[in-house]
Each structure stands twice: as structure tokens, then as C-alpha cells.
Short mmCIF file of N, CA and C in Angstrom, two decimals:
data_model
loop_
_atom_site.label_atom_id
_atom_site.label_comp_id
_atom_site.label_asym_id
_atom_site.label_seq_id
_atom_site.Cartn_x
_atom_site.Cartn_y
_atom_site.Cartn_z
N ARG B 227 -2.28 -23.09 -82.96
CA ARG B 227 -1.37 -23.53 -84.14
C ARG B 227 -1.99 -24.66 -84.96
N GLY B 228 -2.51 -25.61 -84.28
CA GLY B 228 -3.08 -26.71 -84.86
C GLY B 228 -4.42 -26.37 -85.74
N SER B 229 -5.19 -25.46 -85.21
CA SER B 229 -6.38 -25.12 -85.90
C SER B 229 -6.06 -24.23 -87.12
N ARG B 230 -4.97 -23.52 -87.15
CA ARG B 230 -4.62 -22.73 -88.26
C ARG B 230 -4.13 -23.78 -89.33
N ARG B 231 -3.54 -24.97 -89.08
CA ARG B 231 -3.04 -25.90 -90.03
C ARG B 231 -4.34 -26.66 -90.55
N ARG B 232 -5.26 -26.89 -89.66
CA ARG B 232 -6.52 -27.55 -90.25
C ARG B 232 -7.22 -26.63 -91.17
N SER B 233 -7.50 -25.31 -90.80
CA SER B 233 -8.21 -24.45 -91.72
C SER B 233 -7.47 -24.34 -93.03
N ARG B 234 -6.14 -24.23 -93.01
CA ARG B 234 -5.48 -24.14 -94.29
C ARG B 234 -5.73 -25.30 -95.08
N ARG B 235 -5.62 -26.49 -94.40
CA ARG B 235 -5.82 -27.81 -95.20
C ARG B 235 -7.27 -27.85 -95.68
N LYS B 236 -8.30 -27.44 -94.85
CA LYS B 236 -9.63 -27.51 -95.44
C LYS B 236 -9.72 -26.52 -96.58
N ARG B 237 -9.09 -25.35 -96.62
CA ARG B 237 -9.24 -24.35 -97.72
C ARG B 237 -8.54 -25.08 -99.01
N MET B 238 -7.39 -25.84 -98.73
CA MET B 238 -6.83 -26.40 -99.90
C MET B 238 -7.65 -27.54 -100.51
N LEU B 239 -8.44 -28.29 -99.56
CA LEU B 239 -9.20 -29.40 -100.06
C LEU B 239 -10.43 -28.72 -100.76
N LYS B 240 -10.97 -27.75 -100.36
CA LYS B 240 -12.10 -27.11 -101.05
C LYS B 240 -11.81 -26.39 -102.36
N ARG B 241 -10.54 -26.17 -102.65
CA ARG B 241 -10.17 -25.44 -103.90
C ARG B 241 -10.48 -26.39 -105.05
N THR B 242 -10.91 -25.83 -106.19
CA THR B 242 -11.15 -26.65 -107.38
C THR B 242 -9.70 -27.15 -107.85
N PRO B 243 -9.63 -28.37 -108.32
CA PRO B 243 -8.27 -28.93 -108.68
C PRO B 243 -7.95 -28.14 -109.95
N ASP B 244 -6.60 -28.04 -110.23
CA ASP B 244 -6.12 -27.60 -111.41
C ASP B 244 -6.48 -28.39 -112.74
N PRO B 245 -6.94 -27.94 -113.77
CA PRO B 245 -7.26 -28.83 -114.92
C PRO B 245 -6.02 -29.44 -115.54
N THR B 246 -6.12 -30.60 -116.07
CA THR B 246 -4.92 -31.15 -116.78
C THR B 246 -4.51 -30.28 -117.88
N THR B 247 -3.29 -30.30 -118.32
CA THR B 247 -2.78 -29.49 -119.45
C THR B 247 -3.62 -30.08 -120.59
N PRO B 248 -3.96 -29.14 -121.52
CA PRO B 248 -4.94 -29.40 -122.57
C PRO B 248 -4.61 -30.62 -123.48
N GLY B 249 -3.44 -30.86 -123.89
CA GLY B 249 -3.15 -31.94 -124.75
C GLY B 249 -2.80 -33.38 -124.12
N VAL B 250 -2.82 -33.35 -122.74
CA VAL B 250 -2.38 -34.70 -122.12
C VAL B 250 -3.32 -35.77 -122.36
N ARG B 251 -4.72 -35.54 -122.21
CA ARG B 251 -5.68 -36.59 -122.48
C ARG B 251 -5.52 -37.04 -123.74
N ILE B 252 -5.47 -36.01 -124.85
CA ILE B 252 -5.50 -36.63 -126.20
C ILE B 252 -4.15 -37.34 -126.51
N ASP B 253 -3.08 -36.94 -125.95
CA ASP B 253 -1.87 -37.63 -126.03
C ASP B 253 -1.92 -39.16 -125.61
N SER B 254 -2.47 -39.20 -124.38
CA SER B 254 -2.58 -40.54 -123.74
C SER B 254 -3.56 -41.47 -124.43
N THR B 255 -4.69 -40.80 -124.96
CA THR B 255 -5.70 -41.59 -125.71
C THR B 255 -5.04 -42.05 -127.02
N CYS B 256 -4.26 -41.19 -127.73
CA CYS B 256 -3.68 -41.43 -129.00
C CYS B 256 -2.67 -42.55 -128.87
N ASN B 257 -1.85 -42.51 -127.72
CA ASN B 257 -0.83 -43.47 -127.53
C ASN B 257 -1.40 -44.85 -127.28
N THR B 258 -2.55 -44.89 -126.53
CA THR B 258 -3.27 -46.25 -126.25
C THR B 258 -3.86 -46.63 -127.59
N LEU B 259 -4.48 -45.92 -128.35
CA LEU B 259 -4.99 -46.37 -129.59
C LEU B 259 -4.02 -46.86 -130.55
N GLU B 260 -2.78 -46.20 -130.61
CA GLU B 260 -1.75 -46.58 -131.41
C GLU B 260 -1.09 -47.91 -131.21
N ARG B 261 -1.04 -48.28 -129.77
CA ARG B 261 -0.59 -49.48 -129.31
C ARG B 261 -1.55 -50.52 -129.66
N LEU B 262 -2.92 -50.39 -129.48
CA LEU B 262 -3.96 -51.24 -129.71
C LEU B 262 -3.95 -51.51 -131.39
N LEU B 263 -3.77 -50.51 -132.14
CA LEU B 263 -3.76 -50.66 -133.57
C LEU B 263 -2.63 -51.57 -134.07
N SER B 264 -1.50 -51.39 -133.34
CA SER B 264 -0.29 -52.33 -133.73
C SER B 264 -0.63 -53.74 -133.61
N ARG B 265 -1.50 -54.09 -132.71
CA ARG B 265 -1.79 -55.52 -132.37
C ARG B 265 -3.02 -55.97 -132.92
N SER B 266 -3.76 -55.20 -133.67
CA SER B 266 -5.01 -55.67 -134.25
C SER B 266 -4.89 -55.30 -135.77
N PRO B 267 -4.62 -56.24 -136.64
CA PRO B 267 -4.51 -55.90 -137.97
C PRO B 267 -5.90 -55.63 -138.73
N GLY B 268 -6.85 -56.11 -138.14
CA GLY B 268 -8.22 -55.82 -138.73
C GLY B 268 -8.81 -54.48 -138.35
N GLY B 269 -8.15 -53.67 -137.40
CA GLY B 269 -8.74 -52.51 -137.11
C GLY B 269 -9.34 -52.50 -135.68
N LEU B 270 -9.95 -51.48 -135.22
CA LEU B 270 -10.56 -51.35 -134.00
C LEU B 270 -12.02 -50.76 -134.12
N ASP B 271 -12.82 -51.33 -133.31
CA ASP B 271 -14.29 -50.89 -133.20
C ASP B 271 -14.17 -50.18 -131.77
N LEU B 272 -14.20 -48.75 -131.90
CA LEU B 272 -14.24 -48.00 -130.73
C LEU B 272 -15.53 -47.35 -130.42
N ILE B 273 -16.15 -47.91 -129.36
CA ILE B 273 -17.54 -47.44 -128.87
C ILE B 273 -17.24 -46.47 -127.70
N SER B 274 -17.77 -45.24 -127.83
CA SER B 274 -17.40 -44.24 -126.75
C SER B 274 -18.58 -43.26 -126.47
N ASP B 275 -18.43 -42.59 -125.42
CA ASP B 275 -19.26 -41.47 -125.14
C ASP B 275 -18.75 -40.39 -126.11
N ASP B 276 -19.41 -39.07 -125.80
CA ASP B 276 -18.97 -38.03 -126.61
C ASP B 276 -17.78 -37.21 -126.14
N HIS B 277 -16.89 -37.76 -125.43
CA HIS B 277 -15.71 -37.17 -124.94
C HIS B 277 -14.81 -36.62 -126.06
N PRO B 278 -14.45 -35.39 -126.06
CA PRO B 278 -13.69 -34.88 -127.22
C PRO B 278 -12.36 -35.45 -127.39
N ALA B 279 -11.77 -36.04 -126.34
CA ALA B 279 -10.39 -36.61 -126.54
C ALA B 279 -10.38 -37.84 -127.59
N TYR B 280 -11.43 -38.57 -127.61
CA TYR B 280 -11.41 -39.65 -128.65
C TYR B 280 -11.44 -39.24 -130.00
N ARG B 281 -12.34 -38.25 -130.34
CA ARG B 281 -12.36 -37.70 -131.64
C ARG B 281 -11.04 -37.05 -132.03
N ALA B 282 -10.40 -36.25 -131.05
CA ALA B 282 -9.16 -35.53 -131.40
C ALA B 282 -8.04 -36.55 -131.53
N ALA B 283 -8.04 -37.56 -130.82
CA ALA B 283 -7.03 -38.78 -130.98
C ALA B 283 -7.19 -39.47 -132.30
N ILE B 284 -8.33 -39.74 -132.66
CA ILE B 284 -8.54 -40.43 -133.92
C ILE B 284 -8.13 -39.47 -135.13
N ASN B 285 -8.59 -38.19 -135.04
CA ASN B 285 -8.12 -37.29 -136.12
C ASN B 285 -6.68 -37.12 -136.12
N ARG B 286 -5.88 -37.13 -135.03
CA ARG B 286 -4.50 -37.07 -135.13
C ARG B 286 -3.98 -38.21 -135.65
N LEU B 287 -4.51 -39.45 -135.40
CA LEU B 287 -3.82 -40.70 -135.91
C LEU B 287 -4.27 -40.77 -137.58
N ASN B 288 -5.40 -40.32 -137.95
CA ASN B 288 -5.67 -40.24 -139.29
C ASN B 288 -4.76 -39.37 -140.01
N ARG B 289 -4.28 -38.25 -139.39
CA ARG B 289 -3.31 -37.38 -140.13
C ARG B 289 -2.05 -38.07 -140.19
N ARG B 290 -1.65 -38.86 -139.20
CA ARG B 290 -0.29 -39.45 -139.11
C ARG B 290 -0.24 -40.53 -140.05
N PHE B 291 -1.28 -41.36 -140.17
CA PHE B 291 -1.25 -42.56 -141.09
C PHE B 291 -2.24 -42.18 -142.22
N THR B 292 -1.61 -41.87 -143.38
CA THR B 292 -2.44 -41.40 -144.49
C THR B 292 -3.19 -42.58 -145.17
N SER B 293 -2.72 -43.87 -144.95
CA SER B 293 -3.38 -44.97 -145.43
C SER B 293 -4.64 -45.38 -144.71
N GLY B 294 -5.09 -44.55 -143.78
CA GLY B 294 -6.33 -44.90 -143.07
C GLY B 294 -5.92 -45.72 -141.71
N THR B 295 -6.62 -45.44 -140.65
CA THR B 295 -6.24 -46.04 -139.40
C THR B 295 -7.07 -47.27 -139.00
N LEU B 296 -8.18 -47.43 -139.76
CA LEU B 296 -9.06 -48.51 -139.54
C LEU B 296 -9.71 -48.50 -138.15
N ILE B 297 -9.98 -47.40 -137.61
CA ILE B 297 -10.70 -47.15 -136.37
C ILE B 297 -12.11 -46.82 -136.72
N ARG B 298 -13.10 -47.77 -136.37
CA ARG B 298 -14.45 -47.58 -136.59
C ARG B 298 -15.02 -47.04 -135.29
N HIS B 299 -15.30 -45.68 -135.29
CA HIS B 299 -15.62 -44.96 -134.02
C HIS B 299 -17.20 -44.69 -134.12
N SER B 300 -17.89 -45.25 -133.03
CA SER B 300 -19.41 -44.94 -133.02
C SER B 300 -19.50 -44.20 -131.65
N ILE B 301 -20.14 -42.99 -131.66
CA ILE B 301 -20.31 -42.25 -130.53
C ILE B 301 -21.63 -42.24 -130.07
N HIS B 302 -21.71 -42.36 -128.73
CA HIS B 302 -23.13 -42.58 -128.04
C HIS B 302 -23.15 -41.52 -126.88
N ALA B 303 -23.54 -40.35 -127.16
CA ALA B 303 -23.76 -39.36 -126.13
C ALA B 303 -24.76 -39.67 -125.15
N ASN B 304 -24.60 -39.22 -123.92
CA ASN B 304 -25.55 -39.48 -122.79
C ASN B 304 -26.64 -38.51 -122.99
N PRO B 305 -27.93 -38.98 -123.43
CA PRO B 305 -28.85 -37.99 -123.67
C PRO B 305 -29.57 -37.51 -122.34
N ASP B 306 -30.29 -36.28 -122.48
CA ASP B 306 -31.16 -35.89 -121.32
C ASP B 306 -32.27 -36.86 -121.14
N ARG B 307 -32.39 -37.46 -120.00
CA ARG B 307 -33.32 -38.49 -119.75
C ARG B 307 -34.62 -38.03 -119.23
N SER B 308 -34.81 -36.69 -119.07
CA SER B 308 -35.96 -36.20 -118.41
C SER B 308 -37.06 -36.18 -119.47
N SER B 309 -36.90 -35.88 -120.75
CA SER B 309 -37.80 -35.79 -121.68
C SER B 309 -38.23 -37.31 -122.22
N GLY B 310 -39.42 -37.39 -122.54
CA GLY B 310 -40.05 -38.65 -122.96
C GLY B 310 -39.45 -39.02 -124.41
N ARG B 311 -39.19 -38.13 -125.19
CA ARG B 311 -38.62 -38.34 -126.56
C ARG B 311 -37.33 -39.00 -126.59
N SER B 312 -36.57 -38.69 -125.69
CA SER B 312 -35.22 -39.40 -125.81
C SER B 312 -35.09 -40.70 -125.11
N ARG B 313 -36.12 -41.36 -124.77
CA ARG B 313 -36.12 -42.79 -124.27
C ARG B 313 -35.45 -43.66 -125.09
N VAL B 314 -35.85 -43.60 -126.44
CA VAL B 314 -35.23 -44.54 -127.42
C VAL B 314 -33.82 -44.27 -127.61
N VAL B 315 -33.34 -43.02 -127.64
CA VAL B 315 -31.97 -42.72 -127.69
C VAL B 315 -31.12 -43.18 -126.58
N ALA B 316 -31.77 -42.95 -125.38
CA ALA B 316 -31.20 -43.35 -124.11
C ALA B 316 -30.99 -44.96 -124.05
N LYS B 317 -32.03 -45.63 -124.50
CA LYS B 317 -31.89 -47.16 -124.48
C LYS B 317 -30.79 -47.63 -125.60
N GLU B 318 -30.84 -46.88 -126.67
CA GLU B 318 -29.67 -47.41 -127.65
C GLU B 318 -28.26 -46.98 -127.13
N ARG B 319 -28.12 -45.86 -126.40
CA ARG B 319 -26.97 -45.56 -125.72
C ARG B 319 -26.59 -46.54 -124.70
N ASP B 320 -27.43 -46.95 -123.86
CA ASP B 320 -27.23 -47.90 -122.73
C ASP B 320 -26.91 -49.30 -123.34
N GLN B 321 -27.47 -49.73 -124.33
CA GLN B 321 -27.14 -51.00 -125.05
C GLN B 321 -25.89 -50.90 -125.55
N ALA B 322 -25.42 -49.82 -126.38
CA ALA B 322 -24.01 -49.77 -126.91
C ALA B 322 -22.94 -49.71 -125.91
N MET B 323 -23.30 -48.94 -124.75
CA MET B 323 -22.24 -48.72 -123.78
C MET B 323 -22.17 -49.71 -122.65
N PHE B 324 -23.07 -50.86 -122.80
CA PHE B 324 -23.23 -51.81 -121.61
C PHE B 324 -21.93 -52.32 -121.07
N ALA B 325 -21.06 -52.78 -122.06
CA ALA B 325 -19.86 -53.45 -121.50
C ALA B 325 -18.90 -52.35 -120.64
N VAL B 326 -18.90 -51.03 -121.21
CA VAL B 326 -18.14 -50.17 -120.60
C VAL B 326 -18.72 -49.73 -119.10
N ASP B 327 -20.06 -49.57 -119.21
CA ASP B 327 -20.75 -49.35 -117.89
C ASP B 327 -20.63 -50.40 -116.85
N LEU B 328 -20.63 -51.74 -117.37
CA LEU B 328 -20.53 -52.90 -116.51
C LEU B 328 -19.19 -52.86 -115.87
N LEU B 329 -18.11 -52.69 -116.64
CA LEU B 329 -16.81 -52.61 -116.18
C LEU B 329 -16.56 -51.54 -115.16
N HIS B 330 -17.11 -50.33 -115.48
CA HIS B 330 -17.09 -49.15 -114.50
C HIS B 330 -17.76 -49.59 -113.17
N LYS B 331 -18.90 -50.27 -113.23
CA LYS B 331 -19.68 -50.46 -112.07
C LYS B 331 -18.86 -51.58 -111.42
N LEU B 332 -18.27 -52.49 -111.92
CA LEU B 332 -17.49 -53.64 -111.25
C LEU B 332 -16.24 -53.02 -110.65
N ILE B 333 -15.61 -52.24 -111.14
CA ILE B 333 -14.36 -51.49 -110.53
C ILE B 333 -14.80 -50.70 -109.42
N ARG B 334 -15.80 -49.91 -109.44
CA ARG B 334 -16.33 -49.25 -108.31
C ARG B 334 -16.85 -50.08 -107.17
N HIS B 335 -17.24 -51.32 -107.51
CA HIS B 335 -17.87 -52.05 -106.49
C HIS B 335 -16.71 -53.09 -105.90
N CYS B 336 -15.89 -53.55 -106.72
CA CYS B 336 -14.94 -54.47 -106.26
C CYS B 336 -13.57 -53.95 -105.76
N GLN B 337 -13.31 -52.75 -106.07
CA GLN B 337 -11.92 -52.11 -105.87
C GLN B 337 -12.14 -50.92 -105.06
N ALA B 338 -11.85 -51.01 -103.59
CA ALA B 338 -12.17 -50.01 -102.81
C ALA B 338 -11.32 -48.77 -103.01
N HIS B 339 -10.05 -48.99 -103.67
CA HIS B 339 -9.26 -47.84 -103.76
C HIS B 339 -9.52 -46.86 -104.82
N HIS B 340 -10.68 -47.20 -105.55
CA HIS B 340 -11.24 -46.16 -106.48
C HIS B 340 -12.28 -45.27 -105.77
N ARG B 341 -12.42 -45.47 -104.47
CA ARG B 341 -13.24 -44.53 -103.83
C ARG B 341 -12.38 -43.60 -102.94
N ARG B 342 -12.57 -42.38 -102.92
CA ARG B 342 -11.57 -41.47 -102.14
C ARG B 342 -11.95 -41.53 -100.78
N GLU B 343 -13.17 -42.03 -100.26
CA GLU B 343 -13.62 -41.89 -98.93
C GLU B 343 -12.76 -42.97 -98.11
N THR B 344 -12.11 -43.95 -98.73
CA THR B 344 -11.51 -45.10 -98.04
C THR B 344 -10.14 -44.76 -97.79
N ILE B 345 -9.62 -45.58 -96.84
CA ILE B 345 -8.12 -45.31 -96.48
C ILE B 345 -7.27 -46.01 -97.55
N ALA B 346 -7.85 -46.94 -98.32
CA ALA B 346 -7.17 -47.72 -99.30
C ALA B 346 -6.94 -47.04 -100.69
N PHE B 347 -7.30 -45.77 -100.73
CA PHE B 347 -7.34 -44.94 -101.94
C PHE B 347 -5.87 -45.03 -102.46
N GLY B 348 -5.60 -45.39 -103.72
CA GLY B 348 -4.25 -45.39 -104.26
C GLY B 348 -3.62 -44.11 -104.35
N ARG B 349 -2.41 -44.01 -103.73
CA ARG B 349 -1.73 -42.63 -103.84
C ARG B 349 -0.58 -42.80 -104.88
N LYS B 350 -0.11 -43.89 -105.23
CA LYS B 350 0.95 -44.00 -106.20
C LYS B 350 0.40 -44.70 -107.38
N SER B 351 0.83 -44.26 -108.51
CA SER B 351 0.16 -44.74 -109.90
C SER B 351 0.70 -46.29 -110.02
N ALA B 352 1.83 -46.68 -109.49
CA ALA B 352 2.34 -47.92 -109.62
C ALA B 352 1.35 -48.92 -108.98
N ASN B 353 0.92 -48.57 -107.70
CA ASN B 353 -0.05 -49.39 -106.97
C ASN B 353 -1.27 -49.53 -107.71
N VAL B 354 -1.71 -48.32 -108.13
CA VAL B 354 -3.04 -48.30 -108.73
C VAL B 354 -3.02 -49.13 -110.07
N ASN B 355 -1.98 -49.12 -110.89
CA ASN B 355 -1.76 -49.87 -112.02
C ASN B 355 -1.63 -51.42 -111.71
N GLY B 356 -0.97 -51.73 -110.63
CA GLY B 356 -0.85 -53.15 -110.20
C GLY B 356 -2.22 -53.77 -109.87
N ARG B 357 -2.89 -52.99 -109.20
CA ARG B 357 -4.33 -53.50 -108.80
C ARG B 357 -5.32 -53.55 -110.04
N ALA B 358 -5.08 -52.64 -110.97
CA ALA B 358 -5.73 -52.67 -112.23
C ALA B 358 -5.53 -53.92 -113.04
N MET B 359 -4.13 -54.32 -112.93
CA MET B 359 -3.80 -55.50 -113.76
C MET B 359 -4.36 -56.74 -113.06
N LEU B 360 -4.38 -56.82 -111.67
CA LEU B 360 -4.96 -57.89 -111.04
C LEU B 360 -6.48 -57.99 -111.33
N PHE B 361 -7.16 -56.80 -111.35
CA PHE B 361 -8.49 -56.80 -111.69
C PHE B 361 -8.75 -57.27 -113.05
N ALA B 362 -8.07 -56.89 -114.04
CA ALA B 362 -8.11 -57.38 -115.33
C ALA B 362 -7.94 -58.89 -115.49
N ILE B 363 -6.90 -59.46 -114.73
CA ILE B 363 -6.82 -60.97 -114.77
C ILE B 363 -8.13 -61.58 -114.19
N TRP B 364 -8.47 -61.21 -112.97
CA TRP B 364 -9.73 -61.60 -112.33
C TRP B 364 -10.94 -61.59 -113.36
N ARG B 365 -11.16 -60.43 -113.93
CA ARG B 365 -12.27 -60.19 -114.70
C ARG B 365 -12.24 -61.01 -116.07
N ASN B 366 -11.20 -61.33 -116.67
CA ASN B 366 -11.04 -61.94 -117.87
C ASN B 366 -10.73 -63.47 -117.82
N PHE B 367 -10.03 -63.92 -116.73
CA PHE B 367 -9.61 -65.30 -116.64
C PHE B 367 -10.25 -65.99 -115.58
N ILE B 368 -10.60 -65.36 -114.43
CA ILE B 368 -11.07 -66.20 -113.22
C ILE B 368 -12.47 -66.08 -113.01
N LYS B 369 -13.07 -64.82 -113.40
CA LYS B 369 -14.47 -64.70 -113.08
C LYS B 369 -15.30 -65.28 -114.36
N ARG B 370 -16.39 -65.85 -113.97
CA ARG B 370 -17.33 -66.40 -115.21
C ARG B 370 -17.87 -65.21 -115.86
N MET B 371 -18.41 -65.59 -116.96
CA MET B 371 -19.00 -64.48 -117.96
C MET B 371 -20.30 -63.98 -117.11
N THR B 372 -21.01 -64.89 -116.63
CA THR B 372 -22.29 -64.57 -115.89
C THR B 372 -22.42 -65.38 -114.62
N GLU B 373 -22.90 -64.84 -113.51
CA GLU B 373 -23.11 -65.50 -112.31
C GLU B 373 -24.44 -66.16 -112.29
N ARG B 374 -25.33 -65.77 -113.15
CA ARG B 374 -26.68 -66.21 -113.12
C ARG B 374 -26.91 -67.55 -113.80
N ARG B 375 -26.01 -67.92 -114.90
CA ARG B 375 -26.26 -69.19 -115.56
C ARG B 375 -25.06 -70.10 -115.12
N PRO B 376 -25.34 -71.39 -115.22
CA PRO B 376 -24.30 -72.26 -114.79
C PRO B 376 -23.17 -72.52 -115.67
N GLU B 377 -23.06 -71.84 -116.72
CA GLU B 377 -21.99 -72.00 -117.77
C GLU B 377 -20.60 -71.53 -117.05
N LEU B 378 -19.66 -72.40 -117.18
CA LEU B 378 -18.26 -72.27 -116.70
C LEU B 378 -17.49 -71.69 -117.76
N ILE B 379 -17.63 -70.45 -118.17
CA ILE B 379 -16.99 -69.91 -119.29
C ILE B 379 -16.52 -68.41 -118.94
N SER B 380 -15.31 -68.06 -119.05
CA SER B 380 -14.82 -66.80 -118.77
C SER B 380 -14.67 -65.99 -120.11
N PRO B 381 -14.54 -64.69 -120.09
CA PRO B 381 -14.35 -63.90 -121.30
C PRO B 381 -13.04 -64.36 -122.01
N ALA B 382 -11.99 -64.73 -121.32
CA ALA B 382 -10.81 -65.13 -122.11
C ALA B 382 -11.04 -66.50 -122.83
N MET B 383 -11.89 -67.42 -122.25
CA MET B 383 -12.29 -68.64 -122.89
C MET B 383 -13.16 -68.37 -124.14
N ARG B 384 -13.82 -67.23 -124.05
CA ARG B 384 -14.85 -66.93 -125.15
C ARG B 384 -14.07 -66.56 -126.35
N VAL B 385 -13.02 -65.81 -126.10
CA VAL B 385 -12.22 -65.37 -127.28
C VAL B 385 -11.08 -66.38 -127.66
N GLY B 386 -10.92 -67.48 -127.03
CA GLY B 386 -9.99 -68.46 -127.23
C GLY B 386 -8.54 -68.13 -126.67
N LEU B 387 -8.33 -67.46 -125.69
CA LEU B 387 -7.06 -67.27 -124.97
C LEU B 387 -6.68 -68.39 -124.09
N THR B 388 -7.67 -69.09 -123.65
CA THR B 388 -7.46 -70.21 -122.59
C THR B 388 -8.56 -71.10 -122.79
N SER B 389 -8.35 -72.49 -122.30
CA SER B 389 -9.32 -73.44 -122.56
C SER B 389 -10.15 -73.68 -121.21
N SER B 390 -9.75 -73.16 -120.10
CA SER B 390 -10.42 -73.47 -118.84
C SER B 390 -10.41 -72.23 -117.98
N LEU B 391 -11.28 -72.28 -116.93
CA LEU B 391 -11.19 -71.15 -116.17
C LEU B 391 -9.98 -71.14 -115.17
N TRP B 392 -9.32 -70.08 -114.84
CA TRP B 392 -8.24 -70.13 -114.06
C TRP B 392 -8.55 -69.92 -112.62
N THR B 393 -7.51 -70.23 -111.76
CA THR B 393 -7.82 -69.92 -110.36
C THR B 393 -6.65 -68.92 -110.02
N TRP B 394 -6.57 -68.40 -108.85
CA TRP B 394 -5.41 -67.54 -108.35
C TRP B 394 -4.17 -68.35 -108.39
N GLN B 395 -4.24 -69.56 -108.02
CA GLN B 395 -3.02 -70.45 -108.05
C GLN B 395 -2.49 -70.71 -109.39
N ASP B 396 -3.47 -70.84 -110.29
CA ASP B 396 -2.88 -70.86 -111.92
C ASP B 396 -2.17 -69.71 -112.20
N PHE B 397 -2.64 -68.57 -111.81
CA PHE B 397 -2.08 -67.21 -112.33
C PHE B 397 -0.79 -67.01 -111.55
N LEU B 398 -0.69 -67.41 -110.23
CA LEU B 398 0.56 -67.09 -109.46
C LEU B 398 1.57 -68.24 -109.45
N ALA B 399 1.21 -69.32 -110.21
CA ALA B 399 2.17 -70.41 -110.36
C ALA B 399 3.41 -70.16 -111.14
N LYS B 400 3.35 -69.30 -112.13
CA LYS B 400 4.45 -69.07 -113.04
C LYS B 400 5.03 -67.69 -112.62
N ARG B 401 6.36 -67.84 -112.48
CA ARG B 401 7.23 -66.70 -112.08
C ARG B 401 7.42 -65.73 -113.14
N LEU B 402 7.39 -64.45 -112.88
CA LEU B 402 7.51 -63.38 -113.82
C LEU B 402 8.93 -63.47 -114.37
N PHE B 403 9.94 -63.63 -113.75
CA PHE B 403 11.31 -63.69 -114.14
C PHE B 403 11.92 -65.12 -113.88
N ALA B 404 11.54 -66.06 -114.63
CA ALA B 404 11.88 -67.51 -114.35
C ALA B 404 13.42 -67.54 -114.50
N GLY B 405 14.15 -66.76 -115.42
CA GLY B 405 15.59 -66.84 -115.65
C GLY B 405 16.33 -66.40 -114.46
N ARG B 406 15.77 -65.86 -113.40
CA ARG B 406 16.49 -65.22 -112.41
C ARG B 406 16.64 -66.20 -111.11
N ILE B 407 15.95 -67.46 -111.31
CA ILE B 407 16.01 -68.46 -110.27
C ILE B 407 17.24 -69.22 -110.44
N SER B 408 18.12 -69.41 -109.52
CA SER B 408 19.32 -70.10 -109.52
C SER B 408 19.07 -71.54 -109.42
N GLY B 409 19.91 -72.36 -110.13
CA GLY B 409 19.70 -73.89 -109.93
C GLY B 409 19.22 -74.38 -111.09
#
């Protein structure tokens, strides 16, 4: 009986996952871009790969707002790196996508729950979102811009959100719901 369960489970794991509903990614991207646009009066500079969801979301926003959405979108497709001719294109893509690639690398390195092989893999979206928020605080307020140079400056300091590097004590010192404390 146990072997039958194991083999059924193996078959289920080997099955290709069901694709997401066709419009879901576009809706999610569109909602995110709309939220960001509401907070940035000067518009957005969107640097992306050639994923079709970005183009579709921008086209949908352009149709919704006839006055223009002020999204400056530059697309950098990942070229075939085997041919010698595309080295220049690959270098341009790598330079343009550096910030995104670095963030992806840091998430994969620092956050074990993003790897399926570990027992810490996030199973509930609230847990994954909570860890992502903590990662964003660490990356922008606590971690220095570079570990190689002695400058004590964080990304949040660079754009003027704070005047000094934070510690975890600084972040955790303020209660989220201060009005709920009696007394």
C-alpha cells in the first residue's frame, strides 16, 4: 500500500504544472505598474527583458489612460551568447539589467525559501511576502551599497529616505500598531 502511494506521488511530481490562466500575469503586472504610477508623478523608467506581460500591461495602461502613462519602457532581450556577433548586444543587456540580475542573485543566495530543495521553501504566500518585505528592508536600509568600498551608505540613504544606516534594532523599535498599546 505504501509503495502505491509513493508511485502516485512521484507521477504527480513529474507531471508538468498547469500553466497560469492567460491574463493573470498581465493583470498582476498592470496592477503593480498602476500603483507605482500613482506614486511617481514624473513617470516610470521600466527596464525589462522581453517578457510579453510587460508590453501587454503597458499597452493596456495606455488604452486606459488616454493622456499617456509616462512609462518609458526599454526592452533588453537575452541574446544567444554562442555567436561572436552578439557579444556587444549581450554586454549592453547585462549592463542594462545589472540591478535586476543582482537582486535575483541576492534573493537566491540569501533567502533559502526560494529554493525548492530546502525544507524552508515557503508554502504560504503570506510567509513568502513577509520574508520578501524583510529582505527589502535589509537590502535598502541595512545593507551597504557595496561591501568592497568603505563607504557607509545604503540605497535608502542614496535616494534620501534616511540619513544613516539602520540596524535591525532600529527597524524593530517602532511598533506597527502603536495605538493598540494600553496606557
